[in-house]
C-alpha positions as a printed Julia matrix, in Angstrom:
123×3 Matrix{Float64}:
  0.0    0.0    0.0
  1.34   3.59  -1.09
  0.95   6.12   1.74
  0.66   9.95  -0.05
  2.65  12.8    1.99
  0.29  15.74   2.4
  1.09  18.67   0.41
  0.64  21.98   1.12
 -0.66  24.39  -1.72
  2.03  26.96  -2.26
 -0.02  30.02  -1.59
 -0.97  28.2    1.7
  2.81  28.11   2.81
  3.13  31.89   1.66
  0.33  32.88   3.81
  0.65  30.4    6.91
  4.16  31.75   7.05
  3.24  35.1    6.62
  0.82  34.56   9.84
  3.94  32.97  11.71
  6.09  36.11  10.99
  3.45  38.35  11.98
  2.82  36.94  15.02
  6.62  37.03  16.01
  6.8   40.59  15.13
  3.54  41.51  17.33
  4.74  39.9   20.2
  8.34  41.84  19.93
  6.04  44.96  19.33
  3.92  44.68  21.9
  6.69  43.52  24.59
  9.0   46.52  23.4
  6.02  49.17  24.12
  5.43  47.09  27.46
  8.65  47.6   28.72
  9.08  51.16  27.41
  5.79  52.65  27.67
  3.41  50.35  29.5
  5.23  50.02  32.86
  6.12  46.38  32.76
  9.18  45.85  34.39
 11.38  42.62  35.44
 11.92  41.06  38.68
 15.37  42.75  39.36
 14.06  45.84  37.8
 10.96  45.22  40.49
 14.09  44.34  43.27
 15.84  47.99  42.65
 13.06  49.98  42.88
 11.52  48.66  46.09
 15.44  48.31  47.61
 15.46  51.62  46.85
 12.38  52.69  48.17
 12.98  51.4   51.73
 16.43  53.18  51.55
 14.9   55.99  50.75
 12.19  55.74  53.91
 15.33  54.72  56.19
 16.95  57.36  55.49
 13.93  59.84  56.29
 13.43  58.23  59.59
 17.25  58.74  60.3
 16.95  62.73  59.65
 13.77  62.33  62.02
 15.74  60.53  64.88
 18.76  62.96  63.67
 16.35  66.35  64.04
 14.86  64.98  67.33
 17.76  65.35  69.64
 17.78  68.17  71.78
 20.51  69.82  70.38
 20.14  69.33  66.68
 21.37  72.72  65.44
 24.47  72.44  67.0
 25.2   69.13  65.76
 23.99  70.2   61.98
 26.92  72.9   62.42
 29.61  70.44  63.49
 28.54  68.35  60.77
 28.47  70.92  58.27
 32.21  71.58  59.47
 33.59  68.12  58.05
 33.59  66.67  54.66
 30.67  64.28  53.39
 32.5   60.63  54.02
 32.94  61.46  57.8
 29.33  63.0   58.05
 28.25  59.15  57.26
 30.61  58.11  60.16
 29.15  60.94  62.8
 25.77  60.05  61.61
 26.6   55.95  62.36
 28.33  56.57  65.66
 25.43  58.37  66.6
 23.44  55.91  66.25
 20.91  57.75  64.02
 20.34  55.75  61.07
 19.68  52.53  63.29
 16.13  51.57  62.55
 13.83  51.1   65.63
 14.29  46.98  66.57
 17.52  47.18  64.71
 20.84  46.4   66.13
 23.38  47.38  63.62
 23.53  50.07  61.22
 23.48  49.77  57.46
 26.44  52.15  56.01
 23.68  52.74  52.7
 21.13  54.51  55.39
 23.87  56.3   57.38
 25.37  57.96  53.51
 21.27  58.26  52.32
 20.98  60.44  55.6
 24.19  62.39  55.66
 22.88  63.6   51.7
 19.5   64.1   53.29
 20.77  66.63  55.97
 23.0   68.18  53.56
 19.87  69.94  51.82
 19.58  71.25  55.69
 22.42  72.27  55.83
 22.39  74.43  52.74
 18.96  76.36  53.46
């Protein structure tokens, strides 16, 4: 017994893979306009923004705790008086950007602050 192949009209193989090319070029369109334009974003992308967020809100709670010591002028002056590295420092050895529950400082939260009391500093 003689099996037949199927064949394929040749205008059905033009348009099937004209349908197949189109597709493949929608879906890169529409994922390039995602990304750009439609606020789609990856999981690291995701990762940054949120790390960043809660540095951001750390940082705002140290110039709280920072502004809530009796004699917070005084202290903005003698930290205006040394350069922006040893701010950090000051700001760690005070204890300021420790978060409330938290034992040890996080260097990111102590620089975050000392850039944050720097716009004080300049007013």
């Amino acid at each position: 017994m003689e099996s037949e192949g199927y064949q394929v009209k040749p205008e059905t193989k033009t348009k099937l893979e004209g349908a197949i090319w189109g597709a493949v070029g929608g879906a890169i369109v529409i994922m390039v306009i995602g990304f750009s334009v439609g606020g789609w974003s990856t999981t690291g992308g995701t990762q940054e923004v949120a790390d960043a967020a809660v540095l951001g809100s750390r940082a705002e709670i140290c110039v709280a705790q920072y502004m809530n010591e009796p004699n917070f002028q005084e202290n903005l002056e003698d930290l205006q008086k040394v350069s922006s590295v040893q701010r950090s420092f000051i700001i760690e050895n005070g204890g300021w950007d420790k978060m409330p529950g938290q034992e040890e400082a996080v260097f990111l939260v102590s620089r975050a602050c000392a850039e944050k009391l720097e716009l004080l500093m300049n007013k």
